[in-house]
CSV table of N, CA and C in Angstrom, one decimal:
chain,number,residue,atom,x,y,z
A,1242,MET,N,0.8,-1.2,0.0
A,1242,MET,CA,0.0,0.0,0.0
A,1242,MET,C,0.9,1.3,0.0
A,1243,ILE,N,1.9,1.3,0.8
A,1243,ILE,CA,2.8,2.4,0.9
A,1243,ILE,C,3.5,2.6,-0.4
A,1244,VAL,N,4.0,1.5,-1.0
A,1244,VAL,CA,4.7,1.7,-2.3
A,1244,VAL,C,3.8,2.3,-3.4
A,1245,LEU,N,2.5,1.8,-3.4
A,1245,LEU,CA,1.5,2.4,-4.4
A,1245,LEU,C,1.3,3.9,-4.1
A,1246,LEU,N,1.2,4.3,-2.9
A,1246,LEU,CA,1.0,5.7,-2.5
A,1246,LEU,C,2.2,6.5,-2.9
A,1247,LEU,N,3.4,6.0,-2.6
A,1247,LEU,CA,4.6,6.8,-3.0
A,1247,LEU,C,4.7,6.9,-4.5
A,1248,SER,N,4.4,5.8,-5.3
A,1248,SER,CA,4.5,5.9,-6.7
A,1248,SER,C,3.5,6.9,-7.3
A,1249,LEU,N,2.3,7.0,-6.7
A,1249,LEU,CA,1.3,8.0,-7.1
A,1249,LEU,C,1.8,9.4,-6.8
A,1250,LEU,N,2.4,9.6,-5.7
A,1250,LEU,CA,2.9,11.0,-5.4
A,1250,LEU,C,4.1,11.4,-6.2
A,1251,ALA,N,4.9,10.4,-6.7
A,1251,ALA,CA,6.1,10.7,-7.5
A,1251,ALA,C,5.7,11.0,-8.9
A,1252,CYS,N,4.5,10.7,-9.4
A,1252,CYS,CA,4.2,10.8,-10.8
A,1252,CYS,C,3.7,12.3,-11.1
A,1253,THR,N,3.8,12.7,-12.3
A,1253,THR,CA,3.3,14.0,-12.7
A,1253,THR,C,1.8,13.7,-13.0
A,1254,ASP,N,1.0,14.8,-13.2
A,1254,ASP,CA,-0.4,14.7,-13.6
A,1254,ASP,C,-0.6,13.9,-14.9
A,1255,ASN,N,0.3,14.2,-15.9
A,1255,ASN,CA,0.3,13.4,-17.1
A,1255,ASN,C,0.4,11.9,-16.9
A,1256,GLN,N,1.4,11.5,-16.1
A,1256,GLN,CA,1.7,10.1,-15.9
A,1256,GLN,C,0.5,9.5,-15.1
A,1257,ARG,N,0.0,10.1,-14.1
A,1257,ARG,CA,-1.1,9.6,-13.3
A,1257,ARG,C,-2.3,9.4,-14.2
A,1258,THR,N,-2.7,10.4,-15.0
A,1258,THR,CA,-3.9,10.3,-15.8
A,1258,THR,C,-3.8,9.2,-16.8
A,1259,LYS,N,-2.6,9.2,-17.5
A,1259,LYS,CA,-2.5,8.1,-18.5
A,1259,LYS,C,-2.4,6.7,-17.9
A,1260,ALA,N,-1.6,6.5,-16.9
A,1260,ALA,CA,-1.4,5.2,-16.3
A,1260,ALA,C,-2.5,4.7,-15.4
A,1261,PHE,N,-3.1,5.6,-14.6
A,1261,PHE,CA,-4.1,5.2,-13.6
A,1261,PHE,C,-5.5,5.7,-13.8
A,1262,GLY,N,-5.7,6.5,-14.9
A,1262,GLY,CA,-7.0,7.0,-15.1
A,1262,GLY,C,-7.3,8.3,-14.3
A,1263,GLY,N,-8.5,8.8,-14.3
A,1263,GLY,CA,-8.8,10.0,-13.7
A,1263,GLY,C,-8.9,11.2,-14.6
A,1264,THR,N,-9.0,12.4,-14.1
A,1264,THR,CA,-9.2,13.6,-14.9
A,1264,THR,C,-8.1,14.6,-14.6
A,1265,MET,N,-7.6,15.2,-15.7
A,1265,MET,CA,-6.5,16.2,-15.6
A,1265,MET,C,-7.0,17.4,-16.3
A,1266,SER,N,-6.8,18.6,-15.8
A,1266,SER,CA,-7.2,19.8,-16.4
A,1266,SER,C,-6.0,20.7,-16.9
A,1267,VAL,N,-6.1,21.2,-18.1
A,1267,VAL,CA,-5.0,22.1,-18.7
A,1267,VAL,C,-5.6,23.4,-19.1
A,1268,GLN,N,-5.0,24.5,-18.6
A,1268,GLN,CA,-5.4,25.8,-19.0
A,1268,GLN,C,-4.7,26.2,-20.3
A,1269,ILE,N,-5.4,26.5,-21.4
A,1269,ILE,CA,-4.8,26.8,-22.6
A,1269,ILE,C,-4.5,28.4,-22.6
A,1270,PRO,N,-3.4,28.8,-23.2
A,1270,PRO,CA,-3.1,30.2,-23.3
A,1270,PRO,C,-4.3,31.0,-23.9
A,1271,CYS,N,-4.5,32.2,-23.3
A,1271,CYS,CA,-5.7,33.0,-23.8
A,1271,CYS,C,-5.7,33.3,-25.3
A,1272,ASP,N,-6.9,33.3,-25.8
A,1272,ASP,CA,-7.2,33.6,-27.2
A,1272,ASP,C,-6.5,32.6,-28.2
A,1273,GLN,N,-6.3,31.4,-27.7
A,1273,GLN,CA,-5.8,30.2,-28.5
A,1273,GLN,C,-6.9,29.2,-28.6
A,1274,GLN,N,-7.1,28.6,-29.7
A,1274,GLN,CA,-8.1,27.6,-29.9
A,1274,GLN,C,-7.4,26.2,-30.2
A,1275,VAL,N,-7.8,25.2,-29.4
A,1275,VAL,CA,-7.2,23.9,-29.5
A,1275,VAL,C,-7.8,23.2,-30.8
A,1276,PHE,N,-6.9,22.6,-31.6
A,1276,PHE,CA,-7.4,21.8,-32.7
A,1276,PHE,C,-6.9,20.4,-32.8
A,1277,ASP,N,-5.9,20.1,-32.0
A,1277,ASP,CA,-5.4,18.7,-32.0
A,1277,ASP,C,-4.8,18.4,-30.6
A,1278,VAL,N,-4.8,17.1,-30.2
A,1278,VAL,CA,-4.2,16.7,-28.9
A,1278,VAL,C,-3.8,15.2,-29.0
A,1279,THR,N,-2.7,14.9,-28.4
A,1279,THR,CA,-2.2,13.5,-28.5
A,1279,THR,C,-1.3,13.2,-27.4
A,1280,TRP,N,-1.0,12.0,-27.1
A,1280,TRP,CA,0.0,11.5,-26.1
A,1280,TRP,C,1.2,11.1,-26.9
A,1281,LYS,N,2.4,11.5,-26.5
A,1281,LYS,CA,3.6,11.0,-27.1
A,1281,LYS,C,4.4,10.5,-25.8
A,1282,GLY,N,4.4,9.1,-25.7
A,1282,GLY,CA,5.0,8.6,-24.5
A,1282,GLY,C,4.1,9.0,-23.3
A,1283,GLU,N,4.8,9.6,-22.3
A,1283,GLU,CA,4.0,10.1,-21.1
A,1283,GLU,C,3.7,11.5,-21.2
A,1284,ASP,N,4.0,12.2,-22.3
A,1284,ASP,CA,3.8,13.6,-22.5
A,1284,ASP,C,2.5,13.9,-23.3
A,1285,LEU,N,1.8,14.9,-22.8
A,1285,LEU,CA,0.6,15.4,-23.5
A,1285,LEU,C,1.0,16.5,-24.4
A,1286,TRP,N,0.6,16.4,-25.7
A,1286,TRP,CA,0.9,17.5,-26.7
A,1286,TRP,C,-0.4,18.0,-27.2
A,1287,TYR,N,-0.6,19.3,-27.3
A,1287,TYR,CA,-1.8,19.9,-27.9
A,1287,TYR,C,-1.4,21.0,-28.8
A,1288,ALA,N,-2.1,21.1,-29.9
A,1288,ALA,CA,-1.8,22.1,-30.9
A,1288,ALA,C,-2.9,23.2,-30.9
A,1289,THR,N,-2.5,24.4,-30.9
A,1289,THR,CA,-3.4,25.6,-30.9
A,1289,THR,C,-3.2,26.5,-32.1
A,1290,GLN,N,-4.2,27.3,-32.3
A,1290,GLN,CA,-4.1,28.4,-33.3
A,1290,GLN,C,-4.8,29.6,-32.8
A,1291,PRO,N,-4.4,30.8,-33.3
A,1291,PRO,CA,-5.1,32.0,-32.9
A,1291,PRO,C,-6.6,31.8,-33.1
A,1292,ALA,N,-7.4,32.3,-32.1
A,1292,ALA,CA,-8.8,32.2,-32.2
A,1292,ALA,C,-9.4,33.2,-33.2
A,1293,PRO,N,-10.4,32.8,-34.0
A,1293,PRO,CA,-11.0,33.8,-35.0
A,1293,PRO,C,-11.9,34.8,-34.3
A,1294,SER,N,-12.2,35.8,-35.0
A,1294,SER,CA,-13.1,36.8,-34.3
A,1294,SER,C,-14.5,36.2,-34.1
A,1295,GLY,N,-15.2,36.6,-33.1
A,1295,GLY,CA,-16.5,36.0,-32.7
A,1295,GLY,C,-16.4,34.6,-32.1
A,1296,TRP,N,-15.2,34.2,-31.8
A,1296,TRP,CA,-15.0,32.9,-31.2
A,1296,TRP,C,-15.4,32.8,-29.7
A,1297,THR,N,-16.0,31.7,-29.3
A,1297,THR,CA,-16.4,31.5,-27.9
A,1297,THR,C,-15.5,30.4,-27.3
A,1298,PRO,N,-14.8,30.7,-26.2
A,1298,PRO,CA,-14.0,29.7,-25.6
A,1298,PRO,C,-14.8,28.5,-25.2
A,1299,GLN,N,-14.2,27.3,-25.2
A,1299,GLN,CA,-14.8,26.1,-24.9
A,1299,GLN,C,-13.9,25.2,-24.0
A,1300,ALA,N,-14.5,24.3,-23.3
A,1300,ALA,CA,-13.7,23.2,-22.6
A,1300,ALA,C,-13.8,22.0,-23.5
A,1301,LYS,N,-12.7,21.5,-24.0
A,1301,LYS,CA,-12.6,20.4,-24.9
A,1301,LYS,C,-12.1,19.2,-24.1
A,1302,ARG,N,-12.7,18.1,-24.3
A,1302,ARG,CA,-12.4,16.9,-23.6
A,1302,ARG,C,-11.7,15.9,-24.5
A,1303,PHE,N,-10.6,15.3,-24.0
A,1303,PHE,CA,-9.8,14.3,-24.6
A,1303,PHE,C,-9.8,13.1,-23.7
A,1304,ALA,N,-10.6,12.1,-24.2
A,1304,ALA,CA,-10.9,11.0,-23.3
A,1304,ALA,C,-10.3,9.7,-23.9
A,1305,GLU,N,-9.9,8.8,-23.0
A,1305,GLU,CA,-9.4,7.5,-23.4
A,1305,GLU,C,-10.6,6.5,-23.3
A,1306,TYR,N,-10.7,5.6,-24.2
A,1306,TYR,CA,-11.6,4.6,-24.2
A,1306,TYR,C,-10.8,3.3,-24.0
A,1307,SER,N,-10.9,2.6,-22.9
A,1307,SER,CA,-10.2,1.4,-22.6
A,1307,SER,C,-11.0,0.2,-23.1
A,1308,SER,N,-10.4,-0.7,-23.8
A,1308,SER,CA,-11.1,-1.9,-24.2
A,1308,SER,C,-11.7,-2.7,-23.1
A,1309,TYR,N,-11.0,-2.7,-21.9
A,1309,TYR,CA,-11.5,-3.4,-20.8
A,1309,TYR,C,-12.4,-2.5,-19.9
A,1310,GLY,N,-12.4,-1.2,-20.1
A,1310,GLY,CA,-13.2,-0.3,-19.3
A,1310,GLY,C,-12.8,-0.1,-17.9
A,1311,MET,N,-11.6,-0.5,-17.5
A,1311,MET,CA,-11.1,-0.4,-16.1
A,1311,MET,C,-10.4,0.9,-15.8
A,1312,ILE,N,-9.4,1.3,-16.6
A,1312,ILE,CA,-8.7,2.5,-16.3
A,1312,ILE,C,-8.9,3.4,-17.5
A,1313,GLN,N,-9.6,4.5,-17.3
A,1313,GLN,CA,-9.9,5.4,-18.4
A,1313,GLN,C,-9.6,6.8,-17.9
A,1314,GLY,N,-8.7,7.5,-18.7
A,1314,GLY,CA,-8.3,8.8,-18.3
A,1314,GLY,C,-9.0,9.9,-19.2
A,1315,GLU,N,-9.0,11.1,-18.7
A,1315,GLU,CA,-9.6,12.2,-19.4
A,1315,GLU,C,-8.8,13.5,-19.1
A,1316,VAL,N,-8.6,14.2,-20.2
A,1316,VAL,CA,-7.9,15.5,-20.1
A,1316,VAL,C,-8.9,16.6,-20.5
A,1317,VAL,N,-9.1,17.6,-19.7
A,1317,VAL,CA,-10.0,18.7,-20.1
A,1317,VAL,C,-9.1,19.9,-20.4
A,1318,LEU,N,-9.3,20.4,-21.7
A,1318,LEU,CA,-8.5,21.6,-22.1
A,1318,LEU,C,-9.4,22.8,-22.1
A,1319,ASN,N,-9.1,23.7,-21.2
A,1319,ASN,CA,-9.9,24.9,-21.0
A,1319,ASN,C,-9.4,26.1,-21.8
A,1320,GLU,N,-10.1,26.5,-22.8
A,1320,GLU,CA,-9.8,27.8,-23.5
A,1320,GLU,C,-10.3,29.0,-22.8
A,1321,SER,N,-9.7,30.1,-23.1
A,1321,SER,CA,-10.2,31.4,-22.4
A,1321,SER,C,-9.8,32.6,-23.3
A,1322,ARG,N,-10.5,33.7,-23.0
A,1322,ARG,CA,-10.2,35.0,-23.7
A,1322,ARG,C,-9.2,35.8,-22.8
A,1323,CYS,N,-8.4,36.5,-23.5
A,1323,CYS,CA,-7.5,37.4,-22.7
A,1323,CYS,C,-8.3,38.6,-22.1
A,1324,GLY,N,-8.0,39.0,-20.9
A,1324,GLY,CA,-8.6,40.1,-20.3
A,1324,GLY,C,-10.0,39.9,-19.8
A,1325,VAL,N,-10.5,38.7,-19.8
A,1325,VAL,CA,-11.8,38.5,-19.3
A,1325,VAL,C,-11.8,37.8,-18.0
């Protein structure tokens, strides 16, 4: 039990979410719109572009679907406007 607890505390949010499931939240730089996201090893990579005029920020979800349904992780990417 202690070893499991120590391993969870030593992991980053990325590692915990990918390996053990759960939800991780990422704040996207203001006035940037997310258009792609992926895992490369234990690292989460997301691609953004400048938001168009009239754009409304959104929370985008990147979810894992496990074939066994036991450990499923989710990353929430929160977009925002500058100065709001």
